PDB file of C-alpha atoms and ligand atoms in Angstrom:
ATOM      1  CA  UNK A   1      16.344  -1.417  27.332  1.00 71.00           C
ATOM      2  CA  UNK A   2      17.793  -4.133  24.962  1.00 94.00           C
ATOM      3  CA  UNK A   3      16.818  -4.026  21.617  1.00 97.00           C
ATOM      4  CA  UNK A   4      14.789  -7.345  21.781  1.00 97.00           C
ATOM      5  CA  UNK A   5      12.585  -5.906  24.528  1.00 97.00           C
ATOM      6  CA  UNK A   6      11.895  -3.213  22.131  1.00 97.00           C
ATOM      7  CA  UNK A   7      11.225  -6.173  19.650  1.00 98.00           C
ATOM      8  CA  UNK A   8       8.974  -8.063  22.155  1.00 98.00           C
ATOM      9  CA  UNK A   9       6.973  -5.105  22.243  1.00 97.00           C
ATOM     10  CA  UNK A  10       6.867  -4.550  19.111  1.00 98.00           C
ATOM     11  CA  UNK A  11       6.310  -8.018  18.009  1.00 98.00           C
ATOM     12  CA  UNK A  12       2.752  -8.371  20.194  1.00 98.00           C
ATOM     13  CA  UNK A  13       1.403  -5.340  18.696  1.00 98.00           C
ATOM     14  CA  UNK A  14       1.703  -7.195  15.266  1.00 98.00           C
ATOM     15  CA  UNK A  15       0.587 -10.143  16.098  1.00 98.00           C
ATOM     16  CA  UNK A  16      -2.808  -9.016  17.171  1.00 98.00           C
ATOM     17  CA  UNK A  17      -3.372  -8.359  13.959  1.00 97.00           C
ATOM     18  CA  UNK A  18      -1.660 -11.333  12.108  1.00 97.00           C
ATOM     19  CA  UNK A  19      -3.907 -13.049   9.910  1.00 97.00           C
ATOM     20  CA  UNK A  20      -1.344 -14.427   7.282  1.00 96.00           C
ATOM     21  CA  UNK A  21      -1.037 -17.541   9.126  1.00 97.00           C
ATOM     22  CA  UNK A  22      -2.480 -19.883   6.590  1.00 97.00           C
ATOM     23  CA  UNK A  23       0.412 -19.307   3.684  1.00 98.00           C
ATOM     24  CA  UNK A  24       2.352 -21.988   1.978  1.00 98.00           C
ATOM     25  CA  UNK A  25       5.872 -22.173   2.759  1.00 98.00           C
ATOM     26  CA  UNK A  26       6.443 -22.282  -1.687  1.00 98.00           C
ATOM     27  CA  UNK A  27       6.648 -19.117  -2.405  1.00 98.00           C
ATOM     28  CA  UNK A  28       4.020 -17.549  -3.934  1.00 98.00           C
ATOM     29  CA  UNK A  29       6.029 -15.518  -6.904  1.00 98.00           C
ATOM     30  CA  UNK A  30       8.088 -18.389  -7.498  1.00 98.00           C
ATOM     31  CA  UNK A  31      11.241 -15.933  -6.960  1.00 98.00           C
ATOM     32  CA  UNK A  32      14.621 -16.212  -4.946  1.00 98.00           C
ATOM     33  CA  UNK A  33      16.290 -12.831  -4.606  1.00 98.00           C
ATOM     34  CA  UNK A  34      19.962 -12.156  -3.428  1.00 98.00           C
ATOM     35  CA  UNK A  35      20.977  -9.307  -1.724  1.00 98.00           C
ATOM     36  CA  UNK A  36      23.032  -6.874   0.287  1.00 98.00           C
ATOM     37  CA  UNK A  37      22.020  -6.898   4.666  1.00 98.00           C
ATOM     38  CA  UNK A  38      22.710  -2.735   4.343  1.00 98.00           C
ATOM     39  CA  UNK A  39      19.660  -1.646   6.548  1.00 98.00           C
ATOM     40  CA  UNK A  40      19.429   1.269   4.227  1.00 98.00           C
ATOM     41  CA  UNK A  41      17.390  -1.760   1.409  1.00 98.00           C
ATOM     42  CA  UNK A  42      13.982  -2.715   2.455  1.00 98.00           C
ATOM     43  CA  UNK A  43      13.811  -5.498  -0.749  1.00 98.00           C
ATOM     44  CA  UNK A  44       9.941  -6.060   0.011  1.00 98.00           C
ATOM     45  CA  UNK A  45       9.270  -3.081  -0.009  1.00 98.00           C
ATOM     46  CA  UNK A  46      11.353  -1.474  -2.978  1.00 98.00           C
ATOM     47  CA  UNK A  47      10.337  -4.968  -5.283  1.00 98.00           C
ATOM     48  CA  UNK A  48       6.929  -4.580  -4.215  1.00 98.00           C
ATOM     49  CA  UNK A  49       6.512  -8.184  -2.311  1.00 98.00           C
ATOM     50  CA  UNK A  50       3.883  -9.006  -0.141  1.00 97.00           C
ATOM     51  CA  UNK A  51       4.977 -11.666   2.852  1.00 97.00           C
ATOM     52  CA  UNK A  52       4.557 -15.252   1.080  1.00 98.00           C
ATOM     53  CA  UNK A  53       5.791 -14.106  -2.229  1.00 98.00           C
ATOM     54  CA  UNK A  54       9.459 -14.603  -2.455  1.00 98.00           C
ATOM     55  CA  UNK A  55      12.303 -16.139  -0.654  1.00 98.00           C
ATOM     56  CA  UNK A  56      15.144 -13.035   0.103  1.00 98.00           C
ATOM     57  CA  UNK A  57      18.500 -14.667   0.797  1.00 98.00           C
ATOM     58  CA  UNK A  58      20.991 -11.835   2.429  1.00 98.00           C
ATOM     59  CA  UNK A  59      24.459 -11.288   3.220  1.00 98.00           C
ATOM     60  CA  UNK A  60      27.244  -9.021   3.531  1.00 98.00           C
ATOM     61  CA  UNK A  61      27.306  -7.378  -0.366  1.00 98.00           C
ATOM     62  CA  UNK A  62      24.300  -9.983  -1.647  1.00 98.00           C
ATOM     63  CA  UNK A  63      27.467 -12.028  -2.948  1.00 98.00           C
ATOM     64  CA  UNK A  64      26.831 -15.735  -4.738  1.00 98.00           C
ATOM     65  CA  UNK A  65      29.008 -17.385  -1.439  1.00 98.00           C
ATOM     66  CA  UNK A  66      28.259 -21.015  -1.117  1.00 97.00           C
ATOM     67  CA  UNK A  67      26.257 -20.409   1.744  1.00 98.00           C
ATOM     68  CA  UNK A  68      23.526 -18.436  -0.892  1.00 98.00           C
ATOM     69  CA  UNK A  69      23.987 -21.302  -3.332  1.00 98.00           C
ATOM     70  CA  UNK A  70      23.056 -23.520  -0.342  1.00 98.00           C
ATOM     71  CA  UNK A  71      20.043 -21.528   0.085  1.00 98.00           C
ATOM     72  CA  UNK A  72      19.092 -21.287  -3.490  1.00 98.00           C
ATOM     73  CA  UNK A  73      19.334 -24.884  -4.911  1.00 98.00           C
ATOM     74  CA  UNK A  74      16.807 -25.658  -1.333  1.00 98.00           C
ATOM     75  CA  UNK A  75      14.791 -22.721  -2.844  1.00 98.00           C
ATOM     76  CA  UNK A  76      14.729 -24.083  -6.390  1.00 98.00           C
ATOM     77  CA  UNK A  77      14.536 -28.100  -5.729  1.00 98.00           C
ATOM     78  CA  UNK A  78      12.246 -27.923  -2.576  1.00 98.00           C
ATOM     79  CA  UNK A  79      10.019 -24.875  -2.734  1.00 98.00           C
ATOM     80  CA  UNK A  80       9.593 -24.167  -6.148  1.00 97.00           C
ATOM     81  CA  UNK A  81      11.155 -21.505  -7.325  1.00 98.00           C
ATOM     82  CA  UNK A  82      12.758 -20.529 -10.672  1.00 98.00           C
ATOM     83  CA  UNK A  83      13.850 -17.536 -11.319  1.00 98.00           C
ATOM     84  CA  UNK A  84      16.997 -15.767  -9.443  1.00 98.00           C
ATOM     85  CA  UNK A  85      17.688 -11.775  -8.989  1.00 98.00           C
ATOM     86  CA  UNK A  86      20.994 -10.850  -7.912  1.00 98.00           C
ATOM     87  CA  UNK A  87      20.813  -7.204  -6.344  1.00 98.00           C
ATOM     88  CA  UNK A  88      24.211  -4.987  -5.233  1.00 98.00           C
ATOM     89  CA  UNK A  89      23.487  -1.778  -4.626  1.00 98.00           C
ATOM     90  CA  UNK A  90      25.195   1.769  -4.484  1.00 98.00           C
ATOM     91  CA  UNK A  91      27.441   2.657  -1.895  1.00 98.00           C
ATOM     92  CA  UNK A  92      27.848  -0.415  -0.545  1.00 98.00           C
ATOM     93  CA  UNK A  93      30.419  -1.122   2.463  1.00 98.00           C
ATOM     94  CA  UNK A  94      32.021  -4.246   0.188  1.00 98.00           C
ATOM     95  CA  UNK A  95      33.175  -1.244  -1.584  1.00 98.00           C
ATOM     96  CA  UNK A  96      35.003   0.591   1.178  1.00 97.00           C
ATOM     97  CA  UNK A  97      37.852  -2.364   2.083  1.00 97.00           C
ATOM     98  CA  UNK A  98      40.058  -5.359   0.989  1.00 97.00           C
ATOM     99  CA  UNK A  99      40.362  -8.658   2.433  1.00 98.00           C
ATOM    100  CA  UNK A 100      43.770  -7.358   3.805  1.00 97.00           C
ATOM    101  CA  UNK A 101      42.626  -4.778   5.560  1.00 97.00           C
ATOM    102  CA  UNK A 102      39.788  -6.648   7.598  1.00 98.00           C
ATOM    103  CA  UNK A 103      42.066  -9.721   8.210  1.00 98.00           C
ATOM    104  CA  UNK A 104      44.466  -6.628   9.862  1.00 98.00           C
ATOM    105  CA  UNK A 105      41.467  -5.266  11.831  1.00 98.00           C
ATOM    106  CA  UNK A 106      40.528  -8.876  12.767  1.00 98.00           C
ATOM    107  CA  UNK A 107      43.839  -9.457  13.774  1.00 98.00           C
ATOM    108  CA  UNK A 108      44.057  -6.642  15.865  1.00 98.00           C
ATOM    109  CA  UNK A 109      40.656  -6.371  17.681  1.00 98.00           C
ATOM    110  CA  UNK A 110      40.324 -10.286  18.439  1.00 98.00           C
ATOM    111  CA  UNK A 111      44.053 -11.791  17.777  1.00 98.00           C
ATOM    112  CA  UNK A 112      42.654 -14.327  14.916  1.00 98.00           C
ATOM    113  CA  UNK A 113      44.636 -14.769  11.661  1.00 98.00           C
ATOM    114  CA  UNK A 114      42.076 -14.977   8.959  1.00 98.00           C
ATOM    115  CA  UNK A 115      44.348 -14.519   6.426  1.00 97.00           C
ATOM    116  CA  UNK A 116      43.578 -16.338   3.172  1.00 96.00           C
ATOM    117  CA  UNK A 117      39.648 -16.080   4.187  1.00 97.00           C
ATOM    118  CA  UNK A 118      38.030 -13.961   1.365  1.00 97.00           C
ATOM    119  CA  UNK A 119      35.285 -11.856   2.889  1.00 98.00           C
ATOM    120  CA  UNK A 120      34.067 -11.274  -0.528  1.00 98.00           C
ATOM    121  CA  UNK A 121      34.749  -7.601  -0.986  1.00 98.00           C
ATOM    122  CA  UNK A 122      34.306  -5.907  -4.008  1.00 97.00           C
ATOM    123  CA  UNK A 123      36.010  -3.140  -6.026  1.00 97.00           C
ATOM    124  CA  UNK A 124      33.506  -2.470  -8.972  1.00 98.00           C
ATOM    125  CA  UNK A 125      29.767  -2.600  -7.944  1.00 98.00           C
ATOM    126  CA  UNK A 126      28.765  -3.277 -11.667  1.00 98.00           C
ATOM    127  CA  UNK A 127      31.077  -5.969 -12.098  1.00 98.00           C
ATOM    128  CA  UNK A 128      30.564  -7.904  -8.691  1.00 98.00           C
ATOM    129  CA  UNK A 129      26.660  -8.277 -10.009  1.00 98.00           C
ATOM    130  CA  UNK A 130      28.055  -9.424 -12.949  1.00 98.00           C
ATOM    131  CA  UNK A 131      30.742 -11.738 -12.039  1.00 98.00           C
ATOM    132  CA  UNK A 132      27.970 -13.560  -9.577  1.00 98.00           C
ATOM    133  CA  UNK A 133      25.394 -14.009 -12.413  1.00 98.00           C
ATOM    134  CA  UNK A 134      28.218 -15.326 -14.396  1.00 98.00           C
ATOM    135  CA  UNK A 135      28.988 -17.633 -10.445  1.00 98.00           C
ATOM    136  CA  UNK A 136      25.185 -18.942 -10.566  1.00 98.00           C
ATOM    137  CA  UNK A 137      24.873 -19.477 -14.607  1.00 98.00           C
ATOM    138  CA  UNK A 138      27.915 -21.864 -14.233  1.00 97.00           C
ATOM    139  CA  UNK A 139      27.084 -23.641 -11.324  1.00 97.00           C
ATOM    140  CA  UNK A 140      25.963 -27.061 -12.151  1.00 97.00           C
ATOM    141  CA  UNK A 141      23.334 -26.781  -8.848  1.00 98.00           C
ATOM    142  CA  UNK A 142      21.564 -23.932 -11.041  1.00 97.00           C
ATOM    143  CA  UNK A 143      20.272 -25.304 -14.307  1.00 96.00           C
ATOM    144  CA  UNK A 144      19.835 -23.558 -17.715  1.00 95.00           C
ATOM    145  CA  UNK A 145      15.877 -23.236 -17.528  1.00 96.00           C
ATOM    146  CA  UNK A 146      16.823 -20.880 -14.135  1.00 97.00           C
ATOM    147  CA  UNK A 147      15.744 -17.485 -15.223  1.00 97.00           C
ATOM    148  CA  UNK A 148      18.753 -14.979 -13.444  1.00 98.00           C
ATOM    149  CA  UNK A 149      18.981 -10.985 -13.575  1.00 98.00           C
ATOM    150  CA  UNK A 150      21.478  -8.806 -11.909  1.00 98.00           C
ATOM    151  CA  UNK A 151      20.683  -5.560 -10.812  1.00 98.00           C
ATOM    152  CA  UNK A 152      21.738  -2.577  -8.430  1.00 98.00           C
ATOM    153  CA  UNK A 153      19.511  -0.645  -6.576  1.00 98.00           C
ATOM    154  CA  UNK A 154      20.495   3.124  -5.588  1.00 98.00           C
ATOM    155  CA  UNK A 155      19.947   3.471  -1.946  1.00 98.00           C
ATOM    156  CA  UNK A 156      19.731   7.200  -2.813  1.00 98.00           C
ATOM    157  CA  UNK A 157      16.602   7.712  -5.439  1.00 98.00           C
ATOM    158  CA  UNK A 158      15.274   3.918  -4.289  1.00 98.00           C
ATOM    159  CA  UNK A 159      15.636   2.897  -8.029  1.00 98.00           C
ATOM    160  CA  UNK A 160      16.381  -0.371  -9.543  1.00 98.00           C
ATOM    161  CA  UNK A 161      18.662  -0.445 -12.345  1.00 98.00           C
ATOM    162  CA  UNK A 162      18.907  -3.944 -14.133  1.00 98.00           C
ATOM    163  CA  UNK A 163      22.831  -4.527 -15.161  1.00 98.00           C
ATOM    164  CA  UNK A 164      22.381  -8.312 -17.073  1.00 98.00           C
ATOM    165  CA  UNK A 165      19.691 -10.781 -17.759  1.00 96.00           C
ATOM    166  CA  UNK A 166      20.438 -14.287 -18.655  1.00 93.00           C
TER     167      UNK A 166
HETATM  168 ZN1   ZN B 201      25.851  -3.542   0.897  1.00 92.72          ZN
END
């Protein structure tokens, strides 16, 4: 069975007992928080957000890519929020390669040069959450009165450790 049968399944058994169909789309927290895809982070559930509360933007690493920026200026200018949290997180797989090695791999397994395309890897897990604070405080899309804190959460005890605030 395909996974989205199992989701199909899964999905009528919650929504016979759905009844948070009457939310806003603004979030309720006023909060827009960036982070990693790992399956290993369960943000709501480790931040302690209810469904309606914030908007969770993820990618590969929880990296400041112009495709999060995208998301966060519609967050800010269109639903409200005003306050950003950047969260990386310990052993991440941005940790475990370099854009040379996946454009190889790419290269090999489909025949596509991606070279010069930076996947957005990441060397030093304290310094990627700082460098994209530092990406979102300078961006002229984010303005000063944007509250922004980087953090990285340890998929091992489930704690949040806050790296920067500004
Ligand atoms: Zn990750």
């Amino acid at each position: 069975m395909a996974r989205f049968d199992e989701f199909k399944e899964a999905n009528e058994r919650y929504a016979a007992f759905f009844d948070k169909g009457d939310l806003p789309a603004p979030p309720a927290r006023q909060v827009a928080v960036v982070t990693c895809m790992d399956a290993r982070l369960h943000p709501e559930e480790f931040l302690g957000l209810d469904v309606g509360d914030a908007h969770v933007i993820r990618n590969a690493g929880g990296r400041v890519s112009e495709d999060a920026i995208r998301s966060l200026v519609i967050s800010e200018r269109l639903l409200g929020t005003g306050e950003i949290v950047v969260i990386h997180h310990t052993d991440c797989g941005m940790l475990t390669f370099r854009n040379e090695d996946l454009t190889a791999k790419i290269k090999e397994d489909l025949g596509v040069d991606t070279t010069g395309r930076d996947f957005l890897p990441f060397p030093d897990l304290e310094q990627s959450v700082r460098d994209d604070v530092e990406t979102l405080r300078r961006s002229e899309l984010i303005p000063d009165d944007i509250q922004i804190s980087g953090a990285i959460y340890d998929v091992q005890s489930g704690q949040l450790r806050e790296i920067v605030q500004v």
